[in-house]
Structures are given as C-alpha cells and as structure tokens.
Short mmCIF file of C-alpha atoms and ligand atoms in Angstrom, two decimals:
data_model
loop_
_atom_site.label_atom_id
_atom_site.label_comp_id
_atom_site.label_asym_id
_atom_site.label_seq_id
_atom_site.Cartn_x
_atom_site.Cartn_y
_atom_site.Cartn_z
CA MET U 745 -18.23 11.85 6.92
CA GLN U 746 -16.43 9.20 4.89
CA THR U 747 -12.72 8.54 4.70
CA THR U 748 -10.79 6.48 2.19
CA ILE U 749 -8.39 3.99 3.68
CA HIS U 750 -5.65 1.97 2.02
CA VAL U 751 -4.76 -1.31 3.67
CA THR U 752 -2.90 -4.47 2.83
CA ILE U 753 -4.90 -7.46 3.98
CA ASN U 754 -3.30 -10.88 3.87
CA GLY U 755 -0.84 -9.56 1.31
CA LYS U 756 -3.40 -7.91 -0.98
CA LYS U 757 -3.72 -4.15 -1.22
CA ARG U 758 -7.14 -2.57 -1.23
CA SER U 759 -8.83 0.77 -0.73
CA ASP U 760 -12.25 1.38 0.74
CA THR U 761 -14.31 4.36 1.73
CA VAL U 762 -15.53 3.95 5.29
CA GLU U 763 -17.16 5.93 8.09
CA PRO U 764 -14.75 6.66 10.95
CA ARG U 765 -17.12 4.90 13.38
CA LEU U 766 -16.73 1.56 11.55
CA LEU U 767 -14.83 -0.87 13.76
CA LEU U 768 -12.00 -2.83 12.16
CA ILE U 769 -13.76 -6.13 12.90
CA HIS U 770 -16.89 -4.99 11.06
CA TYR U 771 -14.78 -3.72 8.18
CA LEU U 772 -13.00 -7.07 7.90
CA ARG U 773 -16.15 -9.17 8.16
CA GLU U 774 -18.69 -7.06 6.32
CA THR U 775 -16.75 -4.95 3.82
CA VAL U 776 -13.85 -7.27 3.03
CA GLY U 777 -15.79 -10.49 3.60
CA LEU U 778 -13.26 -12.12 5.90
CA THR U 779 -15.39 -13.88 8.50
CA GLY U 780 -12.53 -15.78 10.14
CA PRO U 781 -12.08 -13.17 12.87
CA HIS U 782 -15.13 -13.58 15.09
CA ILE U 783 -17.16 -11.24 17.26
CA GLY U 784 -17.61 -12.76 20.70
CA CYS U 785 -18.13 -9.87 23.06
CA GLU U 786 -17.48 -6.70 21.09
CA THR U 787 -16.24 -5.23 24.38
CA SER U 788 -12.49 -6.00 24.00
CA ILE U 789 -12.55 -8.87 26.48
CA CYS U 790 -12.81 -12.23 24.67
CA GLY U 791 -10.12 -11.98 21.97
CA ALA U 792 -12.18 -13.80 19.29
CA CYS U 793 -11.65 -10.81 16.99
CA THR U 794 -7.84 -10.85 17.32
CA VAL U 795 -5.97 -10.09 14.11
CA ASN U 796 -2.44 -8.92 13.49
CA VAL U 797 -1.83 -5.27 12.49
CA ASP U 798 1.72 -4.31 11.52
CA GLY U 799 3.12 -7.31 13.37
CA LYS U 800 1.07 -6.90 16.52
CA ALA U 801 -1.86 -8.99 17.73
CA ILE U 802 -4.75 -6.65 18.47
CA LYS U 803 -8.45 -6.88 19.25
CA SER U 804 -10.12 -5.63 16.09
CA CYS U 805 -13.33 -4.72 17.94
CA ALA U 806 -11.32 -2.12 19.87
CA MET U 807 -9.94 -0.33 16.84
CA PHE U 808 -11.57 1.73 14.13
CA ALA U 809 -10.89 0.74 10.52
CA VAL U 810 -9.54 4.27 9.88
CA GLN U 811 -6.80 3.61 12.46
CA ALA U 812 -5.56 0.79 10.23
CA ASN U 813 -5.07 3.12 7.27
CA GLY U 814 -1.69 2.35 5.70
CA CYS U 815 -1.25 -0.81 7.78
CA ASP U 816 -0.58 -4.42 7.01
CA VAL U 817 -3.38 -6.60 8.37
CA LEU U 818 -3.08 -10.35 8.75
CA THR U 819 -6.12 -12.46 9.59
CA ILE U 820 -6.51 -16.19 10.15
CA GLU U 821 -7.34 -16.52 6.43
CA GLY U 822 -3.83 -15.32 5.56
CA LEU U 823 -1.91 -18.00 7.46
CA ALA U 824 -2.14 -21.11 5.28
CA ARG U 825 0.23 -21.22 2.28
CA ASP U 826 -0.74 -23.08 -0.89
CA GLY U 827 -3.23 -25.18 0.99
CA LYS U 828 -0.74 -26.06 3.71
CA LEU U 829 -1.73 -25.02 7.19
CA ASP U 830 0.49 -22.76 9.28
CA PRO U 831 2.34 -24.80 11.95
CA MET U 832 0.14 -23.25 14.67
CA GLN U 833 -3.04 -24.19 12.80
CA GLN U 834 -1.71 -27.70 12.28
CA ALA U 835 -0.80 -28.01 15.96
CA PHE U 836 -4.31 -26.95 17.03
CA TRP U 837 -5.59 -29.72 14.73
CA ASN U 838 -3.11 -32.33 15.98
CA GLU U 839 -3.56 -31.51 19.66
CA HIS U 840 -7.36 -31.05 19.54
CA GLY U 841 -6.95 -27.41 20.51
CA LEU U 842 -10.55 -26.65 19.59
CA GLN U 843 -14.05 -27.92 19.99
CA CYS U 844 -16.61 -25.48 18.58
CA GLY U 845 -13.84 -23.41 16.98
CA PHE U 846 -15.31 -20.03 17.83
CA CYS U 847 -12.28 -18.79 19.77
CA THR U 848 -9.76 -20.49 17.49
CA PRO U 849 -8.96 -17.75 14.95
CA GLY U 850 -8.18 -15.33 17.77
CA MET U 851 -6.35 -17.93 19.84
CA ILE U 852 -4.09 -18.79 16.92
CA MET U 853 -3.23 -15.15 16.17
CA THR U 854 -2.33 -14.52 19.83
CA ALA U 855 -0.47 -17.84 20.16
CA LYS U 856 1.70 -16.94 17.18
CA GLN U 857 2.57 -13.60 18.77
CA ILE U 858 3.57 -15.33 22.01
CA LEU U 859 6.07 -17.53 20.18
CA GLU U 860 7.37 -14.72 17.96
CA ARG U 861 8.38 -12.86 21.11
CA ASN U 862 9.40 -15.82 23.23
CA PRO U 863 10.12 -18.98 21.20
CA HIS U 864 10.40 -21.25 24.25
CA PRO U 865 7.84 -20.12 26.78
CA THR U 866 7.04 -21.93 30.00
CA GLU U 867 3.52 -23.23 30.48
CA ALA U 868 2.82 -20.30 32.81
CA GLU U 869 4.02 -17.85 30.15
CA ILE U 870 1.75 -19.47 27.55
CA ARG U 871 -1.26 -19.27 29.86
CA ASP U 872 -0.46 -15.68 30.77
CA GLY U 873 -0.01 -14.80 27.09
CA LEU U 874 -3.40 -16.24 26.21
CA GLY U 875 -5.02 -14.25 29.04
CA GLY U 876 -6.87 -12.00 26.61
CA ASN U 877 -8.51 -14.91 24.75
CA LEU U 878 -11.44 -16.77 26.23
CA CYS U 879 -12.47 -20.31 25.31
CA ARG U 880 -15.76 -21.71 26.56
CA CYS U 881 -15.13 -25.28 25.37
CA THR U 882 -11.70 -26.75 25.75
CA GLY U 883 -10.67 -25.88 29.28
CA TYR U 884 -7.51 -24.48 27.64
CA GLN U 885 -5.33 -27.55 28.25
CA HIS U 886 -5.26 -28.68 24.62
CA ILE U 887 -4.71 -25.13 23.44
CA VAL U 888 -1.68 -24.84 25.72
CA ASN U 889 -0.49 -28.21 24.42
CA ALA U 890 -0.78 -26.95 20.83
CA VAL U 891 1.38 -23.91 21.58
CA LYS U 892 3.91 -26.12 23.36
CA ALA U 893 3.99 -28.45 20.35
CA VAL U 894 4.86 -25.60 18.00
CA ALA U 895 7.53 -24.35 20.40
CA ALA U 896 9.00 -27.85 20.36
CA GLY U 897 9.03 -27.80 16.56
CA LYS U 898 6.15 -30.23 16.22
CA GLY U 899 3.64 -28.02 14.45
CA ALA U 900 3.77 -29.08 10.85
CA MET I 196 -20.21 0.38 13.49
CA ILE I 197 -20.76 2.19 16.75
CA SER I 198 -23.82 4.35 17.23
CA GLN I 199 -22.36 7.80 17.42
CA GLN I 200 -20.82 9.69 14.54
CA PHE I 201 -17.64 11.68 14.80
CA GLU I 202 -14.99 13.24 12.63
CA TYR I 203 -11.57 11.66 12.50
CA SER I 204 -8.22 13.23 11.66
CA ALA I 205 -4.78 11.72 11.67
CA PRO I 206 -2.41 14.70 11.76
CA ALA I 207 1.15 14.12 10.54
CA THR I 208 2.85 16.29 13.16
CA LEU I 209 2.41 17.14 16.82
CA GLN I 210 1.98 20.82 15.94
CA GLU I 211 -0.87 19.99 13.59
CA ALA I 212 -2.44 17.80 16.28
CA LEU I 213 -2.27 20.61 18.85
CA ASP I 214 -3.89 23.01 16.38
CA LEU I 215 -6.75 20.58 15.83
CA LEU I 216 -7.08 19.89 19.55
CA ALA I 217 -7.64 23.57 20.19
CA ASN I 218 -11.11 23.08 18.65
CA GLU I 219 -14.06 22.70 20.98
CA GLY I 220 -15.26 19.06 20.98
CA ALA I 221 -11.93 17.59 19.81
CA LYS I 222 -10.41 14.73 21.81
CA PRO I 223 -7.12 12.89 21.42
CA LEU I 224 -7.22 9.20 20.48
CA ALA I 225 -4.07 7.23 21.32
CA GLY I 226 -4.30 3.42 21.63
CA GLY I 227 -8.06 3.58 22.00
CA MET I 228 -8.01 0.90 24.70
CA SER I 229 -10.02 3.05 27.10
CA LEU I 230 -11.60 5.62 24.82
CA ILE I 231 -13.16 3.21 22.31
CA PRO I 232 -14.81 1.07 25.03
CA MET I 233 -16.07 4.35 26.63
CA MET I 234 -17.51 5.48 23.30
CA LYS I 235 -19.23 2.13 22.82
CA LEU I 236 -20.82 2.52 26.24
CA ARG I 237 -21.77 6.11 25.33
CA LEU I 238 -19.80 7.36 28.32
CA ALA I 239 -17.75 9.49 25.93
CA ALA I 240 -19.12 11.20 22.83
CA PRO I 241 -16.37 13.27 21.24
CA GLU I 242 -17.33 15.15 18.09
CA GLN I 243 -13.85 14.95 16.67
CA LEU I 244 -11.11 12.40 17.30
CA ILE I 245 -7.55 13.51 16.73
CA ASP I 246 -5.43 10.41 16.27
CA ILE I 247 -2.17 11.05 18.11
CA GLY I 248 -1.42 7.31 18.23
CA ARG I 249 0.53 7.51 14.98
CA LEU I 250 2.79 10.42 15.85
CA ARG I 251 6.41 9.31 15.83
CA GLU I 252 7.23 12.48 17.77
CA LEU I 253 5.43 11.01 20.79
CA ASN I 254 6.96 7.57 20.53
CA TYR I 255 10.38 7.27 22.15
CA ILE I 256 12.26 6.12 25.21
CA ARG I 257 15.39 8.10 26.04
CA ARG I 258 17.78 8.30 28.93
CA GLU I 259 19.11 11.80 29.57
CA GLY I 260 21.46 11.95 32.54
CA GLU I 261 19.60 10.84 35.62
CA GLN I 262 16.17 10.91 33.98
CA MET I 263 14.22 8.71 31.63
CA HIS I 264 11.99 10.45 29.10
CA ILE I 265 9.18 8.37 27.66
CA GLY I 266 7.02 9.77 24.86
CA ALA I 267 3.31 9.69 25.71
CA GLY I 268 2.54 7.58 22.64
CA THR I 269 4.86 4.75 23.69
CA THR I 270 2.83 1.57 23.91
CA HIS I 271 2.71 -0.67 26.96
CA TRP I 272 4.51 -3.35 24.92
CA ASP I 273 7.29 -0.95 23.89
CA VAL I 274 7.87 -0.07 27.54
CA GLU I 275 7.62 -3.71 28.64
CA SER I 276 10.13 -4.89 26.03
CA SER I 277 12.58 -1.98 26.36
CA PRO I 278 16.03 -2.99 27.64
CA ILE I 279 16.70 0.64 28.70
CA VAL I 280 13.58 0.72 30.84
CA ARG I 281 14.40 -2.67 32.32
CA ALA I 282 17.91 -1.52 33.21
CA HIS I 283 17.09 1.98 34.47
CA CYS I 284 13.49 1.91 35.59
CA PRO I 285 12.61 -1.69 36.47
CA LEU I 286 9.51 -0.60 38.39
CA LEU I 287 7.91 0.53 35.11
CA SER I 288 8.81 -2.74 33.35
CA GLU I 289 7.29 -4.75 36.17
CA THR I 290 4.17 -2.60 36.42
CA VAL I 291 3.42 -2.46 32.72
CA SER I 292 3.67 -6.22 32.26
CA ASN I 293 0.70 -6.45 34.65
CA ILE I 294 -1.60 -4.41 32.43
CA GLY I 295 -4.42 -6.23 30.64
CA ASP I 296 -3.29 -8.73 28.03
CA ILE I 297 -0.92 -8.90 25.04
CA GLN I 298 -3.43 -7.31 22.68
CA VAL I 299 -4.18 -4.42 25.04
CA ARG I 300 -0.48 -3.83 25.73
CA ASN I 301 0.18 -3.81 21.97
CA ARG I 302 -2.03 -0.73 21.55
CA GLY I 303 -2.48 1.04 24.88
CA THR I 304 -0.05 3.88 25.62
CA ILE I 305 1.60 5.34 28.71
CA GLY I 306 0.11 8.78 28.03
CA GLY I 307 -3.36 7.34 27.44
CA SER I 308 -3.27 5.42 30.70
CA ALA I 309 -2.15 8.49 32.66
CA ALA I 310 -4.71 10.77 30.98
CA HIS I 311 -7.55 8.31 31.46
CA ALA I 312 -6.73 8.12 35.20
CA ASP I 313 -8.77 5.02 35.87
CA PRO I 314 -8.77 4.54 39.65
CA SER I 315 -7.87 0.85 39.13
CA ALA I 316 -5.14 1.36 36.51
CA ASP I 317 -1.68 -0.04 37.23
CA TYR I 318 0.66 2.67 35.92
CA PRO I 319 -0.48 5.38 38.36
CA ALA I 320 0.88 3.41 41.36
CA ALA I 321 4.32 3.45 39.75
CA PHE I 322 3.95 7.11 38.72
CA CYS I 323 3.32 8.03 42.36
CA ALA I 324 6.19 5.91 43.71
CA LEU I 325 8.50 7.36 41.04
CA GLU I 326 7.27 10.94 41.58
CA ALA I 327 6.85 11.03 37.80
CA GLN I 328 6.63 14.35 35.99
CA PHE I 329 4.28 14.89 33.09
CA LYS I 330 5.22 17.27 30.32
CA LEU I 331 1.96 18.77 29.07
CA VAL I 332 1.69 20.67 25.81
CA LYS I 333 -1.01 22.62 24.05
CA LYS I 334 -1.16 25.13 21.25
CA GLY I 335 1.15 27.89 22.42
CA GLY I 336 2.05 26.43 25.81
CA GLU I 337 4.04 23.88 27.74
CA ARG I 338 4.27 23.01 31.45
CA VAL I 339 5.46 20.21 33.70
CA VAL I 340 3.22 18.76 36.41
CA GLY I 341 4.20 16.21 39.06
CA ALA I 342 2.17 13.03 39.63
CA SER I 343 0.75 14.24 42.96
CA ASP I 344 -0.81 17.28 41.26
CA PHE I 345 -1.60 15.53 37.98
CA PHE I 346 -4.07 12.98 39.39
CA VAL I 347 -7.02 14.98 40.70
CA ASP I 348 -9.93 12.57 41.09
CA MET I 349 -11.56 9.54 39.48
CA LEU I 350 -10.96 9.83 35.70
CA THR I 351 -9.91 13.45 36.30
CA THR I 352 -6.47 14.96 35.83
CA ALA I 353 -4.87 18.38 35.70
CA LEU I 354 -5.07 18.32 31.87
CA GLU I 355 -6.76 21.40 30.47
CA SER I 356 -8.87 21.48 27.36
CA GLY I 357 -6.71 21.19 24.24
CA GLU I 358 -3.75 20.02 26.29
CA ILE I 359 -2.07 16.64 25.94
CA ILE I 360 0.65 14.74 27.73
CA ALA I 361 3.75 14.81 25.54
CA GLU I 362 6.14 12.98 27.81
CA VAL I 363 6.47 11.13 31.09
CA ILE I 364 9.69 11.77 33.01
CA VAL I 365 10.90 9.35 35.69
CA PRO I 366 14.20 9.08 37.57
CA VAL I 367 16.93 6.62 36.62
CA GLU I 368 17.03 4.12 39.45
CA GLN I 369 20.30 4.22 41.40
CA ARG I 370 22.24 1.13 42.33
CA GLY I 371 21.06 -0.40 45.59
CA THR I 372 17.41 0.48 45.03
CA GLY I 373 14.95 -2.41 45.13
CA VAL I 374 11.52 -2.16 43.51
CA SER I 375 8.32 -4.19 43.45
CA TYR I 376 4.76 -3.92 42.15
CA GLN I 377 2.21 -6.13 43.87
CA LYS I 378 -1.27 -6.34 42.39
CA CYS I 379 -4.48 -7.98 43.51
CA VAL I 380 -6.10 -8.68 40.14
CA GLN I 381 -9.81 -8.39 39.47
CA PRO I 382 -9.95 -11.59 37.44
CA ALA I 383 -12.67 -10.63 34.95
CA SER I 384 -11.26 -7.25 33.88
CA GLY I 385 -7.59 -7.69 34.75
CA PHE I 386 -7.53 -4.29 36.47
CA ALA I 387 -6.16 -3.85 39.99
CA ILE I 388 -8.52 -4.16 42.93
CA VAL I 389 -5.49 -2.81 44.74
CA GLY I 390 -1.94 -2.34 43.41
CA VAL I 391 1.09 -1.18 45.38
CA ALA I 392 4.37 0.02 43.87
CA VAL I 393 7.43 0.35 46.10
CA ARG I 394 10.97 1.66 45.68
CA VAL I 395 13.33 1.25 48.59
CA SER I 396 17.02 1.92 49.21
CA SER I 397 19.15 2.56 52.27
CA GLU I 398 18.29 6.25 51.90
CA PHE I 399 14.61 6.42 50.99
CA VAL I 400 11.35 4.59 50.47
CA ARG I 401 8.47 5.48 48.15
CA ILE I 402 5.07 3.82 48.18
CA GLY I 403 2.41 4.37 45.46
CA VAL I 404 -1.08 2.91 45.83
CA THR I 405 -3.72 2.41 43.14
CA GLY I 406 -7.21 0.92 43.24
CA LEU I 407 -8.01 1.91 46.80
CA GLY I 408 -9.41 5.40 46.38
CA ALA I 409 -10.67 7.66 43.62
CA LYS I 410 -7.10 8.35 42.53
CA ALA I 411 -3.68 6.82 43.03
CA TYR I 412 -1.65 8.35 45.83
CA ARG I 413 1.73 8.31 47.53
CA ALA I 414 1.43 6.89 51.05
CA THR I 415 3.77 9.30 52.84
CA ASN I 416 2.56 8.24 56.30
CA ALA I 417 3.58 4.63 55.63
CA GLU I 418 6.87 5.83 54.12
CA GLU I 419 7.69 7.75 57.32
CA ILE I 420 7.04 4.74 59.54
CA TYR I 421 9.16 2.52 57.31
CA THR I 422 12.00 5.04 57.33
CA SER I 423 12.11 5.11 61.14
CA THR I 424 11.39 1.42 61.87
CA HIS I 425 12.29 -0.57 58.70
CA ASP I 426 9.33 -2.69 59.68
CA ALA I 427 7.16 -3.59 56.67
CA ALA I 428 4.20 -4.70 58.80
CA LYS I 429 4.14 -1.50 60.85
CA ALA I 430 4.41 0.68 57.75
CA ALA I 431 1.76 -1.32 55.87
CA ALA I 432 -0.63 -1.03 58.80
CA VAL I 433 -1.15 2.70 58.14
CA VAL I 434 -1.12 2.69 54.32
CA ALA I 435 -4.90 3.00 54.03
CA ASP I 436 -5.39 5.37 56.97
CA GLY I 437 -7.46 8.35 55.96
CA ALA I 438 -8.08 6.97 52.46
CA ASP I 439 -11.63 7.29 51.16
CA SER I 440 -11.81 3.72 49.92
CA ASN I 441 -13.80 2.62 46.87
CA SER I 442 -16.44 -0.02 47.37
CA ASP I 443 -17.99 -2.13 44.64
CA ILE I 444 -19.18 -5.65 43.90
CA HIS I 445 -15.57 -6.85 43.74
CA ALA I 446 -14.41 -5.55 47.11
CA SER I 447 -15.99 -3.58 49.93
CA ALA I 448 -14.22 -0.53 51.32
CA SER I 449 -12.93 -2.35 54.40
CA TYR I 450 -11.74 -5.35 52.36
CA ARG I 451 -9.93 -3.02 49.95
CA LYS I 452 -8.15 -1.39 52.86
CA HIS I 453 -7.22 -4.82 54.17
CA LEU I 454 -5.85 -5.75 50.74
CA ALA I 455 -3.89 -2.49 50.56
CA ARG I 456 -2.17 -3.34 53.85
CA ILE I 457 -1.35 -6.90 52.76
CA TYR I 458 -0.05 -5.90 49.33
CA THR I 459 1.98 -3.03 50.78
CA GLN I 460 3.68 -5.42 53.13
CA ARG I 461 4.43 -7.83 50.28
CA ALA I 462 5.76 -5.06 48.05
CA LEU I 463 7.96 -3.62 50.80
CA LYS I 464 9.41 -7.02 51.60
CA GLU I 465 10.05 -7.93 48.00
CA ALA I 466 11.57 -4.54 47.15
CA ALA I 467 13.84 -4.74 50.21
CA SER I 468 14.97 -8.23 49.17
CA ARG I 469 15.98 -6.81 45.79
CA MET I 470 18.05 -3.92 47.14
CA GLY I 471 21.29 -5.74 46.48
C1 LIG Y 1067 -9.47 -5.59 27.97
C2 LIG Y 1067 -8.72 -4.46 28.61
C3 LIG Y 1067 -8.02 -4.70 29.78
C4 LIG Y 1067 -7.29 -3.70 30.41
N1 LIG Y 1067 -6.64 -3.99 31.55
C5 LIG Y 1067 -5.93 -3.03 32.18
C6 LIG Y 1067 -5.21 -3.31 33.37
O1 LIG Y 1067 -5.17 -4.44 33.85
N2 LIG Y 1067 -4.53 -2.29 33.96
C7 LIG Y 1067 -4.52 -1.03 33.43
O2 LIG Y 1067 -3.89 -0.17 34.00
N3 LIG Y 1067 -5.18 -0.73 32.30
C8 LIG Y 1067 -5.89 -1.69 31.66
N4 LIG Y 1067 -6.56 -1.38 30.51
C9 LIG Y 1067 -6.54 0.03 30.00
C10 LIG Y 1067 -5.34 0.25 29.13
O3 LIG Y 1067 -4.17 0.31 29.91
C11 LIG Y 1067 -5.44 1.50 28.26
O4 LIG Y 1067 -4.50 1.31 27.28
C12 LIG Y 1067 -5.11 2.83 28.83
O5 LIG Y 1067 -5.88 3.06 29.96
C13 LIG Y 1067 -5.42 3.95 27.82
O6 LIG Y 1067 -4.38 4.14 26.92
P1 LIG Y 1067 -4.70 4.36 25.37
O7 LIG Y 1067 -3.44 4.76 24.72
O8 LIG Y 1067 -5.38 3.18 24.84
O9 LIG Y 1067 -5.65 5.64 25.43
P2 LIG Y 1067 -7.02 5.98 24.69
O10 LIG Y 1067 -8.03 4.95 24.97
O11 LIG Y 1067 -6.75 6.33 23.28
O12 LIG Y 1067 -7.38 7.32 25.48
C14 LIG Y 1067 -7.80 7.29 26.83
C15 LIG Y 1067 -8.09 8.71 27.30
O13 LIG Y 1067 -6.89 9.48 27.38
C16 LIG Y 1067 -6.90 10.56 26.45
N5 LIG Y 1067 -5.54 10.61 25.92
C17 LIG Y 1067 -4.87 9.63 25.26
N6 LIG Y 1067 -3.59 9.99 25.06
C18 LIG Y 1067 -3.44 11.22 25.61
C19 LIG Y 1067 -2.35 12.12 25.76
N7 LIG Y 1067 -1.12 11.83 25.29
N8 LIG Y 1067 -2.57 13.30 26.38
C20 LIG Y 1067 -3.80 13.61 26.86
N9 LIG Y 1067 -4.87 12.80 26.77
C21 LIG Y 1067 -4.69 11.62 26.15
C22 LIG Y 1067 -8.01 10.25 25.48
O14 LIG Y 1067 -8.59 11.44 24.96
C23 LIG Y 1067 -9.00 9.49 26.35
O15 LIG Y 1067 -9.75 10.38 27.11
C24 LIG Y 1067 -7.29 -2.39 29.84
C25 LIG Y 1067 -7.98 -2.12 28.67
C26 LIG Y 1067 -8.70 -3.14 28.04
C27 LIG Y 1067 -9.43 -2.85 26.78
S1 LIG Y 1068 -15.07 -9.47 20.06
FE1 LIG Y 1068 -13.28 -8.31 20.27
S2 LIG Y 1068 -12.53 -8.93 22.18
FE2 LIG Y 1068 -14.44 -9.98 22.07
S1 LIG Y 1069 -13.34 -24.07 21.07
FE1 LIG Y 1069 -15.30 -23.32 21.55
S2 LIG Y 1069 -14.82 -21.41 22.44
FE2 LIG Y 1069 -12.90 -22.28 22.25
#
C-alpha cells in the first residue's frame, strides 16, 4: 500500500508517494537525497539520524515517513544561510567539535534544541542534553565547548 | 524500509480511531518510541497501525479540582516542561525528565509508556506511588482502572483488544508532601535497572518500584513500616521482600533487590527532606 505525503523540508514543499514502512531517515536520504542525516545504529540509540520535525529534535530512524505528513522538517542541510554557517555549525568548526564528522549532523541538531529550550545551560545540562547522541571520536569535550561557545554568543 | 508491510491510517478524530481499532490486527501507534523498535526487531507485527499520536483530543494537561488529567497522547517533553505539572504533580516532572534522551522525550507519550508496560520503564514507578487511574476507551465503552490493576505482567496490561488509554488521572499534590524519584540507570539503554518513586507527608507515604520485577508495584509493606517507625532504613529493608526479581546481564536478582533497598532509602530520605 502506498500513501502520498506532503512535507516541507528545509523550507521547500514536496509531495512523495511512499510505503508506510519507509523510515523517515531512508526517505530523507534515499528519496529526497539529503545525506546529511546519517544512519549509525538504526536502533534509535546513536542520534546520528537526528533531524528537527515541527520544532522538535527527533531520531528519524525511529519514525516512519508517513508520520511526518504535513510536518516541517529541518535537516543539517537547512541550517546555513546564503553560504554562511549557522552559529552552532561555526562553533563546532571553531572549537574542533568533530573529527570524523559522522555524529556531527545529529549532534548539531540536538545541540540547537538544548539552547532553544535553555539558552544558558550548565556543563552538566549540556552533557545530559546530548545523552542521546554518541560520538566515537572526540571524547565529547570539544562538542561541549562548542555548545558553550554558542551559549556565550561566540558562535558566528 | 523495515521488512514487514502494514497498513497505516491517521484518523482525524478519536471516534474514528476507535472504530478503526475495533478491527482485528489493528494496533495504536503513538510516539513510536517502543513500537517501532519492536517492529524492527520483529517482536511486533501489526497488520494495521492506527496513528493516534496526532490526535489533539488526546493531548492536554488539565487540573480539575484535586485531580490532574493528562491526555494519553501528551509527550514526555510536554509533561516535563509543563508548569502545571511541576506545580501540582512534581513527582511526574521529576520522573519524566529521567526517561531516555531529548529526542525520545520529544516523541514518546505517557499513554504509550503505560500501555507498553516495560518492566524497566520509569513512569510506572510514579503511577504506582500516585495511585494513578487510567481512563480506558474503546468503541462503545469506557472504564477507569487503577494502576495496581492496570499493570498485569511484563509488557502486559489490563487493556483489552481495541481499547486504548485516553487519559491518566493523578492527584494534585497537597502542601507539605515531599516527593522523589531515584533511579539506577542502565547506562547503555537509559532504562531503570531499579527506580523508586516516593511521596511522603505527615499523614501518608507511598512507594512505587519499577525495574525489580515483571511489573511495577506499590511496596505497601515498606509503607507500613515507614508509617510506624519513620525510619527510612527499616522501611527500605523490606521493599524487595517477596518480589520475584528480574535477573539479566546488567544485574542479578539479588543485586537488583539490594539496589531496590538502597534506592528506596535514598528516595524516602530525599522526599522527607522536601516535605517543607
Ligand atoms: C532510545 C530510547 C530510550 C528510552 N529510554 C527510556 C527510559 O529511560 N525510560 C523509560 O521509561 N522509557 C524509555 N524509552 C521508552 C519510551 O519512554 C517510549 O516513549 C514509551 O515506552 C512508549 O511511548 P510511545 O508513545 O512512543 O508509544 P508507542 O511506541 O507508539 O507504543 C507503545 C505500545 O503502546 C501502545 N499504545 C500507545 N499508545 C497507546 C494508548 N494511548 N492506549 C493504548 N495503547 C497504546 C502501542 O500499540 C504499543 O503497543 C526509551 C525509548 C528509546 C527509543
Ligand atoms: S541511526 Fe537513528 S539513532 Fe542511530
Ligand atoms: S566526530 Fe567521529 S563520531 Fe563524532
């Protein structure tokens, strides 16, 4: 059975006919061609697939594309404006918040949600907030520093 | 794409959802934070998913007199961030902030957590300590079931086929009541190896335990000892008595019981210190 869904992705509207069993991450990567959100575990643990749906950071491997029908989806590709990085992206760059970069798209989407809800988090709150995103390279310290830098207004 | 095929419907009203759920093989989908992982593992294979996660009718937090009514579709984040819940049912705010991570709390719902009845889930400890009531609805019927009858066994509740939780009802906390939720986290999954929720005032004490056995329970024996002695250690010492403790690679049965005693003591002490 196929269902037609209408979604706004990074500001652009589109419609696609999908099977209900298609996960949102596969829809984004394979149908839409946005390969920024990554697939690390596909078991809702690692957070590499994190995107924002209607203002909320979610793991797109734990959601079917049909559940996003009518929603506004923001992926890492939608953050930069006119070639200028989002402050969080810039802070990850400045603070060396990545090594291989595999976790980075998900980390950035979650990090932005943390600051949207709590603009001046403590270090413990940042670490707790990033609990659903795993990084196998950095040891997290530089990621935490990047989030702190944005909170201190030093992103851009 | 996951391996199994299914039909999907997103009804616009609760009534429509209940009509669809009356079909054999239909299953409600709320936040999907337990059901989708179960489907991936082929532990669940519903033929038809009825998406109740979008129903506004199930998404609300209301205070009515001395009770709080929380729609089953209210997400963990909406409970966590609700000033009304914080003011009138702080045990729920504290418990829910311990669930999973930001992304999971953004989608998972209170009704989904209750219905899934994972033996290591956090909410059920609070539901037991709060003596929560579940309003259950199905096509042509409605009933209210208390937490002690609702949780039946591991992943098993009193829900009948075609029936869903519409609402969770908990008491408004009175002045002078202190609460605490103490959780021993299983670091890889984030679930509770053991979690203990406590409410205590000069008049009563309630203790809810999750993670220890097949289902969450209210530790009435420990409550009785606390009521007569006000001694957290003595009460905690009996909290696991008679419990058929789970045992797995994370914690043996005897270690789980040990943890239950330690976390009960901590929760009792912290709740008592917050009685104010
Ligand atoms: C990475 C990860 C970490 C997690 N960590 C924790 C944790 O630390 N602590 C914890 O407690 N939980 C944890 N969870 C589980 C989480 O809390 C789930 O959100 C919750 O168990 C299910 O809620 P849901 O709305 O997502 O339900 P769904 O997954 O949509 O549904 C779960 C089950 O309930 C049924 N159902 C859903 N809504 C209703 C209803 N209103 N009436 C009747 N049946 C219904 C469904 O048919 C299904 O059988 C975690 C989940 C993930 C993915
Ligand atoms: S790929 Fe989605 S959480 Fe790991
Ligand atoms: S930078 Fe390599 S996984 Fe995080």
